[in-house]
Coordinates of C-alpha atoms and ligand atoms in Angstrom, one line a residue:
Chain A
M1 CA 7.9 5.4 -13.7
K2 CA 11.6 5.6 -13.1
P3 CA 13.7 2.4 -13.5
F4 CA 14.7 0.8 -10.3
T5 CA 16.7 -2.1 -8.9
F6 CA 15.0 -4.8 -6.8
E7 CA 15.8 -7.2 -4.1
R8 CA 13.9 -9.6 -1.9
A9 CA 14.7 -9.1 1.8
T10 CA 15.8 -12.3 3.5
S11 CA 15.2 -11.2 7.1
P12 CA 13.9 -8.1 8.9
E13 CA 17.5 -7.2 9.9
Q14 CA 18.8 -7.7 6.4
A15 CA 16.0 -5.5 5.1
V16 CA 17.1 -2.7 7.4
S17 CA 20.7 -2.9 6.5
A18 CA 19.9 -3.1 2.8
F19 CA 18.0 0.1 3.2
A20 CA 20.8 1.8 5.1
A21 CA 23.1 1.0 2.1
Q22 CA 20.7 2.6 -0.4
P23 CA 19.4 6.0 0.5
H24 CA 16.8 6.2 -2.3
A25 CA 15.2 2.8 -1.4
R26 CA 11.7 2.0 -0.4
F27 CA 10.3 -1.1 1.3
L28 CA 7.6 -2.9 -0.8
A29 CA 4.8 -4.7 0.9
G30 CA 1.4 -5.2 -0.8
G31 CA 2.3 -2.3 -3.1
T32 CA -1.2 -1.0 -3.3
N33 CA -0.1 2.5 -2.3
L34 CA 3.5 2.5 -3.3
V35 CA 3.1 1.2 -6.8
D36 CA 0.1 3.6 -7.4
L37 CA 2.3 6.5 -6.3
M38 CA 5.2 5.3 -8.4
K39 CA 3.0 5.3 -11.5
L40 CA 1.9 8.9 -10.6
G41 CA 5.6 9.9 -10.3
V42 CA 5.0 10.9 -6.6
E43 CA 7.3 8.2 -5.4
T44 CA 10.6 7.7 -7.4
P45 CA 12.6 5.0 -5.6
E46 CA 15.8 3.8 -7.2
H47 CA 15.7 0.6 -5.3
L48 CA 12.9 -1.6 -3.9
I49 CA 13.3 -4.0 -1.0
D50 CA 10.5 -6.5 -1.1
V51 CA 9.6 -7.1 2.5
S52 CA 6.3 -8.8 1.8
R53 CA 7.7 -12.4 2.1
L54 CA 9.4 -11.8 5.4
P55 CA 7.9 -14.1 8.1
L56 CA 5.9 -11.3 9.8
N57 CA 2.6 -13.1 9.1
D58 CA 1.5 -14.3 12.5
I59 CA -1.4 -13.1 14.7
E60 CA -0.5 -14.4 18.2
P61 CA -2.0 -13.9 21.7
T62 CA 0.4 -12.2 24.1
A63 CA 1.1 -13.3 27.6
D64 CA -1.1 -10.5 29.1
G65 CA -4.1 -11.4 27.0
G66 CA -3.5 -9.0 24.1
L67 CA -2.7 -9.7 20.5
R68 CA 0.5 -9.3 18.4
V69 CA 0.1 -8.9 14.7
G70 CA 2.9 -9.2 12.2
A71 CA 3.4 -6.3 9.8
N72 CA 2.8 -8.5 6.8
V73 CA -0.6 -9.8 8.0
R74 CA -3.0 -8.8 5.2
N75 CA -5.9 -6.6 6.0
S76 CA -8.4 -9.3 4.9
D77 CA -6.8 -11.9 7.2
L78 CA -6.7 -9.5 10.2
A79 CA -10.4 -8.6 9.7
A80 CA -11.4 -12.3 9.4
H81 CA -9.4 -13.4 12.5
T82 CA -12.0 -14.6 15.0
T83 CA -10.1 -13.0 18.0
V84 CA -10.1 -9.7 16.2
C85 CA -13.8 -9.9 15.4
R86 CA -14.7 -10.9 18.9
S87 CA -12.3 -8.9 21.1
Y88 CA -11.4 -6.0 18.9
P89 CA -14.5 -5.5 16.8
A90 CA -13.8 -1.8 16.0
L91 CA -10.5 -2.9 14.4
A92 CA -12.3 -5.6 12.3
Q93 CA -15.0 -3.0 11.3
A94 CA -12.4 -0.4 10.4
L95 CA -10.5 -2.8 8.2
L96 CA -13.7 -4.0 6.5
A97 CA -14.8 -0.4 5.9
G98 CA -11.5 0.2 3.9
A99 CA -10.8 -0.2 0.2
S100 CA -12.1 -3.3 -1.6
G101 CA -11.9 -7.1 -1.2
Q102 CA -9.2 -7.3 -3.8
L103 CA -7.1 -4.5 -2.1
R104 CA -7.6 -5.9 1.4
N105 CA -6.1 -9.2 0.2
L106 CA -2.9 -7.4 -0.7
A107 CA -2.7 -4.5 1.8
T108 CA -0.6 -5.3 4.8
T109 CA -0.7 -4.0 8.4
G110 CA 2.6 -2.1 8.0
G111 CA 1.7 -0.7 4.6
N112 CA -1.7 0.4 5.7
L113 CA -0.2 2.5 8.5
L114 CA 2.3 4.1 6.1
Q115 CA -0.1 4.8 3.2
R116 CA 0.2 8.5 2.1
T117 CA -2.6 11.0 1.9
R118 CA -5.2 11.0 -0.8
C119 CA -5.0 14.8 -1.2
P120 CA -5.4 15.3 -5.0
Y121 CA -2.7 18.0 -5.0
F122 CA -0.3 15.6 -3.4
Q123 CA -0.9 13.2 -6.3
D124 CA -0.7 15.8 -9.0
L125 CA 2.9 16.6 -9.9
S126 CA 1.8 19.8 -11.6
A127 CA 0.4 21.3 -8.4
P128 CA 2.5 22.9 -5.6
C129 CA 2.4 20.6 -2.5
N130 CA 4.6 21.0 0.6
K131 CA 4.2 17.4 1.5
R132 CA 5.5 16.2 -1.9
E133 CA 7.9 19.1 -2.6
P134 CA 8.8 20.9 0.6
G135 CA 8.6 24.7 0.2
S136 CA 6.5 24.7 -2.9
G137 CA 3.3 25.7 -1.1
C138 CA -0.1 24.2 -0.3
S139 CA -2.6 24.1 -3.1
A140 CA -5.4 22.6 -1.0
R141 CA -5.6 25.3 1.6
E142 CA -7.3 27.8 -0.8
G143 CA -8.2 25.1 -3.3
V144 CA -10.7 22.2 -3.4
N145 CA -10.6 21.4 0.3
R146 CA -13.8 19.6 1.0
D147 CA -12.0 16.4 2.0
M148 CA -9.2 18.1 3.9
A149 CA -8.5 18.5 7.6
V150 CA -10.4 20.5 10.2
L151 CA -8.2 19.7 13.2
G152 CA -4.5 20.2 13.7
H153 CA -3.7 21.5 10.2
S154 CA -1.0 24.2 9.6
E155 CA -0.5 26.9 7.0
H156 CA 1.8 24.4 5.3
C157 CA -0.5 21.4 4.9
V158 CA -4.2 20.6 5.3
A159 CA -4.0 16.9 4.2
T160 CA -5.7 14.1 6.1
H161 CA -4.4 10.6 6.9
P162 CA -6.6 8.2 4.9
S163 CA -6.3 4.9 7.0
D164 CA -9.3 3.5 8.7
M165 CA -7.3 0.8 10.4
A166 CA -5.0 3.3 12.1
V167 CA -8.0 5.1 13.7
A168 CA -9.1 1.8 15.4
L169 CA -5.5 1.1 16.5
A170 CA -5.2 4.5 18.1
A171 CA -8.4 3.9 20.1
Y172 CA -7.2 0.5 21.2
D173 CA -3.9 1.9 22.5
A174 CA -1.9 -0.3 20.2
Q175 CA 1.9 -0.2 20.2
L176 CA 4.0 -0.4 17.0
E177 CA 7.3 -2.3 17.1
L178 CA 9.9 -0.7 14.9
L179 CA 13.2 -2.1 13.8
G180 CA 16.0 0.3 12.7
P181 CA 19.7 0.4 12.2
E182 CA 20.0 1.3 15.9
G183 CA 17.9 -1.5 17.1
S184 CA 14.2 -1.8 17.9
R185 CA 11.8 0.6 19.7
T186 CA 8.1 0.8 20.5
V187 CA 5.9 3.7 19.6
P188 CA 2.2 4.1 20.6
A189 CA -0.1 3.9 17.5
A190 CA -1.7 7.2 18.6
E191 CA 1.6 9.0 18.5
F192 CA 3.0 7.4 15.4
H193 CA 1.5 9.8 12.9
R194 CA 2.4 13.5 13.1
L195 CA 0.7 16.8 12.7
P196 CA 2.0 18.7 9.7
E197 CA 3.4 21.8 11.4
D198 CA 6.2 23.1 9.1
T199 CA 7.4 19.7 8.0
P200 CA 4.4 18.0 6.3
Q201 CA 6.7 15.8 4.2
R202 CA 7.1 13.7 7.3
D203 CA 3.8 11.7 7.9
T204 CA 5.0 9.8 10.9
V205 CA 7.8 9.6 13.5
L206 CA 9.3 6.6 11.6
R207 CA 13.0 7.3 11.1
P208 CA 14.5 6.7 7.6
G209 CA 15.1 3.0 7.0
E210 CA 13.0 1.8 10.0
L211 CA 10.8 -1.2 9.4
I212 CA 7.5 -1.8 11.2
S213 CA 7.7 -5.4 12.4
H214 CA 4.6 -5.8 14.6
V215 CA 1.6 -4.1 16.0
T216 CA 0.6 -5.2 19.5
L217 CA -2.9 -4.7 20.9
P218 CA -3.2 -4.6 24.7
P219 CA -6.0 -6.7 26.2
P220 CA -9.3 -4.9 25.6
P221 CA -10.4 -3.1 28.8
A222 CA -12.7 -5.3 31.0
G223 CA -16.3 -5.1 30.0
A224 CA -15.6 -2.7 27.1
R225 CA -17.5 -2.6 23.9
A226 CA -16.2 -1.0 20.8
A227 CA -17.3 0.1 17.3
Y228 CA -16.0 1.9 14.2
R229 CA -18.3 4.0 12.1
K230 CA -17.4 5.7 8.8
A231 CA -19.2 8.4 6.8
R232 CA -18.3 8.5 3.1
D233 CA -19.7 9.7 -0.3
R234 CA -20.8 6.3 -1.3
A235 CA -21.8 3.2 0.7
S236 CA -18.7 1.2 -0.1
Y237 CA -15.2 1.6 -1.5
A238 CA -14.6 5.2 -0.6
F239 CA -12.3 7.0 1.8
A240 CA -13.8 8.5 5.0
L241 CA -15.1 12.0 5.1
A242 CA -15.1 11.4 8.8
S243 CA -15.0 8.3 11.0
A244 CA -15.0 7.4 14.6
A245 CA -13.6 4.5 16.6
A246 CA -14.9 4.2 20.2
V247 CA -14.1 1.9 23.0
L248 CA -16.4 2.2 26.0
A249 CA -16.8 0.5 29.3
V250 CA -19.7 1.5 31.6
D251 CA -20.1 0.5 35.2
G252 CA -23.3 -1.1 36.6
D253 CA -24.5 2.3 37.8
G254 CA -24.2 3.8 34.4
T255 CA -20.9 5.7 34.9
V256 CA -18.3 5.6 32.2
R257 CA -15.3 3.7 33.5
H258 CA -13.1 3.7 30.3
A259 CA -13.6 5.7 27.2
A260 CA -11.3 5.9 24.1
L261 CA -12.4 7.9 21.1
A262 CA -10.5 8.5 17.9
F263 CA -11.6 10.3 14.7
G264 CA -10.5 9.6 11.1
G265 CA -10.7 11.9 8.1
L266 CA -10.4 15.0 10.2
A267 CA -6.6 15.5 10.5
H268 CA -3.1 14.7 9.4
R269 CA -3.2 11.8 11.8
P270 CA -5.8 9.6 13.5
W271 CA -7.2 12.1 16.0
R272 CA -7.3 10.7 19.5
A273 CA -10.0 12.7 21.2
R274 CA -8.4 13.2 24.7
T275 CA -10.5 16.2 25.6
A276 CA -13.7 14.2 24.9
E277 CA -12.4 11.3 26.8
Q278 CA -11.8 13.5 29.9
V279 CA -15.4 14.6 29.7
L280 CA -16.7 11.1 29.3
T281 CA -14.7 9.3 32.0
G282 CA -16.7 9.3 35.3
S283 CA -19.7 10.9 33.7
R284 CA -23.1 9.3 33.1
A285 CA -23.1 7.3 29.8
D286 CA -25.9 9.1 28.0
A287 CA -26.5 11.1 24.9
E288 CA -26.2 14.4 26.7
T289 CA -22.7 13.4 28.0
F290 CA -21.7 12.1 24.6
A291 CA -22.7 15.3 22.8
R292 CA -20.9 17.4 25.4
A293 CA -17.8 15.4 25.0
A294 CA -17.8 15.6 21.2
D295 CA -18.4 19.3 21.3
A296 CA -15.6 19.8 23.8
E297 CA -13.2 18.0 21.4
L298 CA -14.4 19.7 18.2
A299 CA -14.3 23.2 19.7
A300 CA -10.7 23.1 18.5
A301 CA -11.8 22.6 14.8
R302 CA -10.8 25.2 12.3
P303 CA -12.7 24.3 9.1
L304 CA -11.6 25.5 5.7
S305 CA -13.8 27.1 3.1
D306 CA -15.5 23.9 1.9
N307 CA -15.4 21.4 4.8
A308 CA -17.3 23.0 7.7
F309 CA -19.8 20.1 7.3
K310 CA -17.2 17.7 8.8
V311 CA -17.6 19.2 12.3
P312 CA -21.3 18.3 12.8
L313 CA -20.7 15.1 10.9
A314 CA -17.9 14.0 13.3
R315 CA -20.0 15.1 16.3
N316 CA -23.0 13.0 15.1
L317 CA -20.8 10.1 14.3
A318 CA -19.3 10.2 17.8
V319 CA -22.6 10.5 19.6
H320 CA -24.2 7.7 17.5
T321 CA -21.3 5.4 17.9
L322 CA -21.1 5.9 21.7
T323 CA -24.9 5.7 22.1
A324 CA -25.0 2.4 20.2
L325 CA -22.4 1.0 22.6
T326 CA -24.7 1.7 25.6
G327 CA -27.6 -0.1 24.0
D328 CA -28.3 -3.9 24.3
A329 CA -25.2 -6.0 23.7
P330 CA -25.3 -8.0 20.5
N331 CA -27.3 -11.2 20.9
R332 CA -25.5 -14.4 20.2
P333 CA -27.1 -15.6 17.0
A334 CA -28.6 -19.2 17.0
G335 CA -26.1 -21.9 16.1
T336 CA -22.9 -20.1 17.2
Chain B
M1 CA 16.8 -16.9 -11.1
I2 CA 17.7 -14.5 -8.4
P3 CA 16.9 -10.9 -9.5
Q4 CA 20.0 -8.9 -10.2
R5 CA 20.4 -6.1 -7.7
T6 CA 22.2 -3.9 -10.2
A7 CA 19.8 -4.4 -13.1
T8 CA 16.5 -2.9 -13.7
S9 CA 15.0 -6.1 -15.3
S10 CA 14.8 -9.7 -14.1
T11 CA 13.9 -13.1 -15.3
L12 CA 11.2 -14.9 -13.4
T13 CA 8.6 -17.6 -13.6
L14 CA 4.9 -17.1 -13.3
H15 CA 2.5 -20.0 -13.1
V16 CA -0.5 -18.8 -14.9
N17 CA -3.5 -21.1 -15.2
D18 CA -1.3 -24.1 -14.3
T19 CA 1.3 -23.3 -17.0
A20 CA 4.7 -22.1 -16.0
H21 CA 6.0 -19.1 -18.0
T22 CA 9.6 -17.9 -17.7
V23 CA 9.8 -14.3 -18.8
T24 CA 12.2 -11.4 -18.5
V25 CA 10.5 -8.3 -17.3
D26 CA 11.4 -4.7 -16.7
H27 CA 11.0 -4.1 -13.0
R28 CA 8.3 -1.5 -13.8
A29 CA 6.1 -4.0 -15.4
T30 CA 3.0 -5.1 -13.5
V31 CA 1.5 -8.6 -13.6
L32 CA -1.3 -7.1 -15.7
D33 CA 1.2 -5.8 -18.3
V34 CA 3.0 -9.2 -18.4
L35 CA -0.2 -11.1 -18.8
R36 CA -1.5 -9.0 -21.6
E37 CA 1.6 -8.0 -23.5
Q38 CA 4.0 -10.9 -22.9
L39 CA 1.8 -13.8 -22.4
H40 CA -1.0 -12.5 -24.7
L41 CA -3.7 -13.3 -22.1
T42 CA -5.9 -10.3 -22.8
G43 CA -8.9 -11.4 -20.7
S44 CA -7.7 -9.3 -17.7
K45 CA -8.4 -5.7 -18.6
K46 CA -6.7 -2.4 -17.8
G47 CA -9.4 0.0 -16.7
C48 CA -7.8 2.5 -14.4
D49 CA -4.3 1.1 -13.8
H50 CA -4.6 2.4 -10.2
G51 CA -6.5 -0.2 -8.2
Q52 CA -9.8 1.7 -8.5
C53 CA -11.9 -0.4 -10.9
G54 CA -11.2 -4.1 -10.5
A55 CA -11.1 -4.8 -14.3
C56 CA -7.7 -6.4 -13.9
T57 CA -8.7 -8.8 -11.1
V58 CA -6.8 -12.1 -11.0
L59 CA -6.5 -14.8 -8.4
L60 CA -3.1 -14.7 -6.8
E61 CA -2.5 -18.0 -4.8
G62 CA -6.2 -18.4 -5.0
R63 CA -7.1 -14.9 -3.7
R64 CA -8.4 -12.1 -5.7
A65 CA -6.0 -9.2 -6.3
N66 CA -5.7 -6.1 -8.6
S67 CA -3.0 -7.2 -11.1
C68 CA -2.3 -3.6 -12.1
L69 CA -0.8 -3.0 -8.6
L70 CA 1.4 -6.1 -8.6
L71 CA 5.0 -5.5 -9.7
A72 CA 5.7 -8.7 -11.6
V73 CA 9.3 -8.8 -10.3
A74 CA 7.9 -9.4 -6.8
Y75 CA 5.9 -12.4 -7.8
D76 CA 8.5 -14.8 -9.0
G77 CA 7.1 -18.3 -8.6
A78 CA 3.6 -17.1 -7.9
H79 CA 0.5 -19.0 -9.0
L80 CA -2.1 -16.9 -10.9
T81 CA -5.5 -17.7 -12.3
T82 CA -7.0 -15.4 -14.9
V83 CA -10.4 -15.5 -16.5
E84 CA -8.9 -17.7 -19.2
G85 CA -8.2 -20.3 -16.5
L86 CA -11.7 -20.5 -15.1
G87 CA -13.4 -22.1 -18.1
D88 CA -13.5 -22.2 -21.9
E89 CA -16.2 -22.0 -24.5
E90 CA -17.2 -25.7 -24.2
R91 CA -17.2 -25.8 -20.4
L92 CA -17.9 -22.5 -18.7
H93 CA -17.3 -22.0 -15.1
P94 CA -20.7 -21.9 -13.3
L95 CA -20.3 -18.2 -12.7
Q96 CA -19.5 -17.5 -16.3
E97 CA -22.6 -19.5 -17.2
A98 CA -24.6 -17.5 -14.7
F99 CA -23.3 -14.2 -16.2
H100 CA -24.4 -15.4 -19.6
E101 CA -27.8 -16.6 -18.5
R102 CA -28.5 -13.4 -16.5
D103 CA -27.2 -11.1 -19.2
A104 CA -24.9 -9.6 -16.5
F105 CA -23.0 -7.2 -18.8
Q106 CA -23.4 -4.7 -21.6
C107 CA -20.1 -3.7 -23.2
G108 CA -18.3 -6.5 -21.3
Y109 CA -15.2 -4.6 -20.4
C110 CA -15.5 -5.1 -16.7
T111 CA -16.9 -8.7 -17.0
P112 CA -13.7 -10.7 -16.7
G113 CA -12.7 -8.8 -13.6
Q114 CA -16.3 -9.2 -12.2
I115 CA -16.2 -13.0 -12.8
V116 CA -12.7 -13.6 -11.3
S117 CA -13.6 -11.3 -8.4
G118 CA -16.9 -13.2 -7.9
V119 CA -15.0 -16.5 -7.8
G120 CA -12.5 -15.1 -5.3
M121 CA -15.3 -13.5 -3.3
L122 CA -17.2 -16.8 -3.0
C123 CA -14.0 -18.5 -1.7
E124 CA -13.6 -15.8 0.9
A125 CA -17.2 -16.2 2.0
A126 CA -16.8 -20.0 2.2
E127 CA -13.7 -19.4 4.4
G128 CA -15.9 -17.3 6.8
H129 CA -14.5 -13.9 5.9
P130 CA -16.9 -11.2 7.2
S131 CA -17.6 -8.0 5.3
H132 CA -18.7 -4.4 6.0
A133 CA -22.3 -5.7 5.5
T134 CA -21.9 -8.3 8.2
S135 CA -24.0 -7.4 11.3
P136 CA -22.2 -6.5 14.6
E137 CA -23.9 -9.6 16.1
A138 CA -22.4 -11.9 13.6
L139 CA -19.0 -10.3 13.9
Q140 CA -19.1 -10.4 17.7
W141 CA -19.7 -14.2 17.6
A142 CA -17.5 -14.9 14.6
T143 CA -16.7 -18.6 14.3
G144 CA -15.0 -18.7 10.9
A145 CA -18.0 -20.6 9.6
P146 CA -19.0 -19.9 5.9
A147 CA -20.7 -16.5 5.6
E148 CA -24.2 -16.4 4.2
L149 CA -24.5 -14.2 1.2
N150 CA -27.6 -12.0 0.8
R151 CA -27.8 -9.2 -1.8
D152 CA -26.4 -6.6 0.5
E153 CA -23.4 -8.9 1.2
I154 CA -22.8 -9.6 -2.5
R155 CA -23.0 -5.8 -3.3
E156 CA -20.6 -4.9 -0.5
R157 CA -18.1 -7.7 -1.3
M158 CA -18.2 -6.9 -5.0
S159 CA -17.7 -3.1 -4.6
G160 CA -14.2 -3.3 -5.8
N161 CA -15.5 -4.0 -9.3
I162 CA -16.9 -0.9 -11.1
C163 CA -19.2 -1.4 -14.1
R164 CA -19.5 1.8 -16.2
C165 CA -22.5 0.3 -18.0
G166 CA -24.3 -0.1 -14.7
A167 CA -25.0 -3.8 -15.1
Y168 CA -25.0 -4.2 -11.4
P169 CA -28.5 -5.6 -10.8
H170 CA -27.8 -8.5 -13.2
I171 CA -24.3 -9.0 -11.9
V172 CA -25.7 -9.4 -8.4
E173 CA -28.4 -11.9 -9.7
A174 CA -25.8 -13.9 -11.5
I175 CA -23.7 -14.2 -8.4
E176 CA -26.8 -15.0 -6.3
D177 CA -27.5 -17.9 -8.7
V178 CA -24.2 -19.5 -8.0
T179 CA -24.6 -18.9 -4.3
D180 CA -28.0 -20.6 -4.3
H181 CA -26.5 -23.4 -6.3
A182 CA -23.7 -23.6 -3.8
L183 CA -26.1 -23.8 -0.9
R184 CA -28.3 -26.4 -2.5
H185 CA -25.4 -28.6 -3.5
R186 CA -22.8 -28.5 -0.8
G187 CA -19.4 -28.8 -2.3
T188 CA -20.2 -27.1 -5.6
A189 CA -19.2 -23.6 -4.3
P190 CA -15.9 -22.6 -5.8
H191 CA -13.7 -22.9 -2.7
R192 CA -10.2 -23.8 -1.7
T193 CA -9.8 -27.3 -2.9
D194 CA -7.1 -29.5 -4.2
A195 CA -7.9 -30.4 -7.7
G196 CA -10.1 -33.4 -7.8
A197 CA -10.3 -33.8 -4.0
D198 CA -14.1 -33.4 -4.0
A199 CA -14.7 -35.0 -7.4
G200 CA -17.0 -38.0 -7.1
T201 CA -18.2 -37.1 -3.6
D202 CA -21.1 -35.0 -5.0
A203 CA -23.9 -35.9 -7.4
D204 CA -22.9 -32.9 -9.5
S205 CA -19.3 -34.0 -9.9
G206 CA -19.4 -33.0 -13.6
T207 CA -19.7 -29.3 -12.7
D208 CA -17.4 -29.7 -9.7
A209 CA -14.5 -30.5 -12.0
R210 CA -14.9 -27.0 -13.4
T211 CA -15.0 -25.2 -10.1
D212 CA -11.8 -26.9 -9.2
A213 CA -10.2 -24.5 -11.6
V214 CA -9.7 -22.4 -8.5
P215 CA -6.3 -23.4 -7.3
A216 CA -5.4 -24.2 -3.7
R217 CA -3.7 -21.4 -1.8
Ligands
FAD401 C1 -8.7 2.5 -4.8 C2 -8.2 2.4 -3.4 C3 -9.1 2.6 -2.3 C4 -8.7 2.5 -1.0 N1 -9.6 2.8 0.0 C5 -9.1 2.8 1.3 C6 -10.0 3.0 2.4 O1 -11.2 3.3 2.2 N2 -9.5 3.0 3.6 C7 -8.2 2.8 3.9 O2 -7.7 2.8 5.0 N3 -7.3 2.5 2.9 C8 -7.7 2.5 1.6 N4 -6.9 2.3 0.6 C9 -5.4 2.2 0.9 C10 -4.9 0.9 1.2 O3 -5.5 0.5 2.5 C11 -3.4 1.0 1.3 O4 -2.9 1.2 0.0 C12 -2.8 -0.3 1.8 O5 -3.2 -0.5 3.2 C13 -1.3 -0.1 1.8 O6 -0.7 -1.4 2.2 P1 0.4 -2.1 1.3 O7 0.9 -3.3 2.0 O8 -0.1 -2.3 -0.1 O9 1.5 -1.0 1.3 P2 2.6 -0.6 0.2 O10 2.0 0.1 -0.9 O11 3.5 -1.8 -0.1 O12 3.5 0.4 1.1 C14 3.0 1.6 1.5 C15 4.1 2.4 2.2 O13 4.5 1.7 3.4 C16 5.9 1.3 3.4 N5 6.0 0.0 4.1 C17 5.2 -1.1 3.8 N6 5.4 -2.0 4.7 C18 6.3 -1.5 5.6 C19 6.9 -2.0 6.8 N7 6.7 -3.2 7.3 N8 7.8 -1.2 7.5 C20 8.1 0.1 7.0 N9 7.6 0.6 5.9 C21 6.7 -0.2 5.2 C22 6.3 1.3 1.9 O14 7.6 1.6 1.8 C23 5.4 2.4 1.4 O15 6.0 3.7 1.6 C24 -7.3 2.3 -0.8 C25 -6.4 2.1 -1.8 C26 -6.9 2.1 -3.1 C27 -5.9 1.9 -4.2
FES402 S1 -7.0 -1.7 -13.9 FE1 -6.5 -2.5 -12.0 S2 -8.1 -1.8 -10.7 FE2 -8.5 -0.7 -12.5
FES403 S1 -20.5 -4.2 -18.8 FE1 -19.6 -2.3 -19.6 S2 -18.4 -1.8 -17.9 FE2 -19.5 -3.4 -17.1

């Protein structure tokens, strides 16, 4: 690890101006990704600005019935918040499907969104990687690519975004509040992460030195149910091979009124399945529709040598997740 | 002391097992490094050094955390509990006793992390934290009431602690023993508590005193 200087930010604005004064700085939140990457030599900041103690810890209802979450809210606290469990269950489920109890206690909402890919070539300084070292090449494309992207990848990068939480936020149409040297702005969660194109070094649309301050969830669509489902190599404590977050509202006559579907593990960003949503909306909420919608979305998939299995995996995840949402609603357990 | 912006080392205070230690650390040092190499508290182990194994688990302000990913410089003033702070040879923490009785280890390398993680996990459950093993029904009607821990729940909640010897079946049993104990004797579960606050309110106050080794958040 390279030596670095350190300061503790005193306010969000101060953090942003401190960053502007130090081009090789990084914000430190829970540190569970940044410190790991510093140990690997992938991240080599000269200055750390600790933002973890900034007062961005609240989970508050918004005037329109949504929820505003501070960037420093820990993943464990967000998942345990009763409003999140009840009104945004796919978010609670996504958080609880990620990492471990210890890590979720440290991981923050902001840091989770900005965690880097788990591509082994990105983490290996001896391997070419356009994301780490622009112009050096992509080792994964023709290398071990079982875990890599099937949608939206480019000749320059086939990495996936590893966050579970971000997939649920995309499906819930969350908005991210960013604070930068030029003031604050809002970006939809579903448009925050980028496709790699020819600049895979840029994971997101965040500008250098911008701080994520809050994530705002709109009120859940009336009558909607939601779930997150994740497929991985072991039952717990593993990244997604593929995952699906679904928010579904069905009218009394069995017609889909609102559908949001997002995939994880398939692309350089949480993959909001707009094509599938178009098929779903206004159609009958049944397994046939769900399969047709998933197939329409995944027709764009371009699997690599070792990851063709992800296409049927994602299709089945989508169909099963949506189907489960049309079954009986969860019964209220006795005593609650 | 306020860390010096120009320097690459800082002087800070860590409260470890209720003792304040003022140390000067290189900014690159993790809490795990400081515990082991500067404070000579070698109970916390370095397994992977990347957050993947849980051998380094400590309680940070009462919550379990991987100390290999905590840069010490960022934790000036923090309160930490390591396995050394849970119990000692004369008076083991109930979970330490359960690991001993159930033979919940082979080489023992993962054990301190398992035990500290188990204590932290029981606190989380007492505070009503759900898990990936929690049913959608229970999640949908979440009230924040203490979570019931069956074997699936214990396995899921302990998945951040890897045991290369594969002692998992006994580890789960040991934790189950303490859970059962906790259910039978309300108040004996290690939970967020101010030292002594519960003492004397329970028939088992002798063992309660030990579980109070878990600091308040
Ligand atoms: C073994 C292991 C298993 C894991 N498994 C999973 C998993 O299954 N699913 C999953 O989703 N995740 C998983 N994770 C990743 C984990 O969720 C992330 O490391 C964590 O969410 C990052 O949050 P943090 O607060 O620790 O971020 P940090 O490490 O502190 O920061 C990450 C990045 O975000 C930047 N940053 C932090 N906060 C802000 C802010 N407010 N504004 C602007 N920039 C900011 C930092 O500068 C840094 O670049 C795993 C991690 C490990 C080590
Ligand atoms: S040493 Fe910290 S998790 Fe392995
Ligand atoms: S007892 Fe050997 S690693 Fe767990």
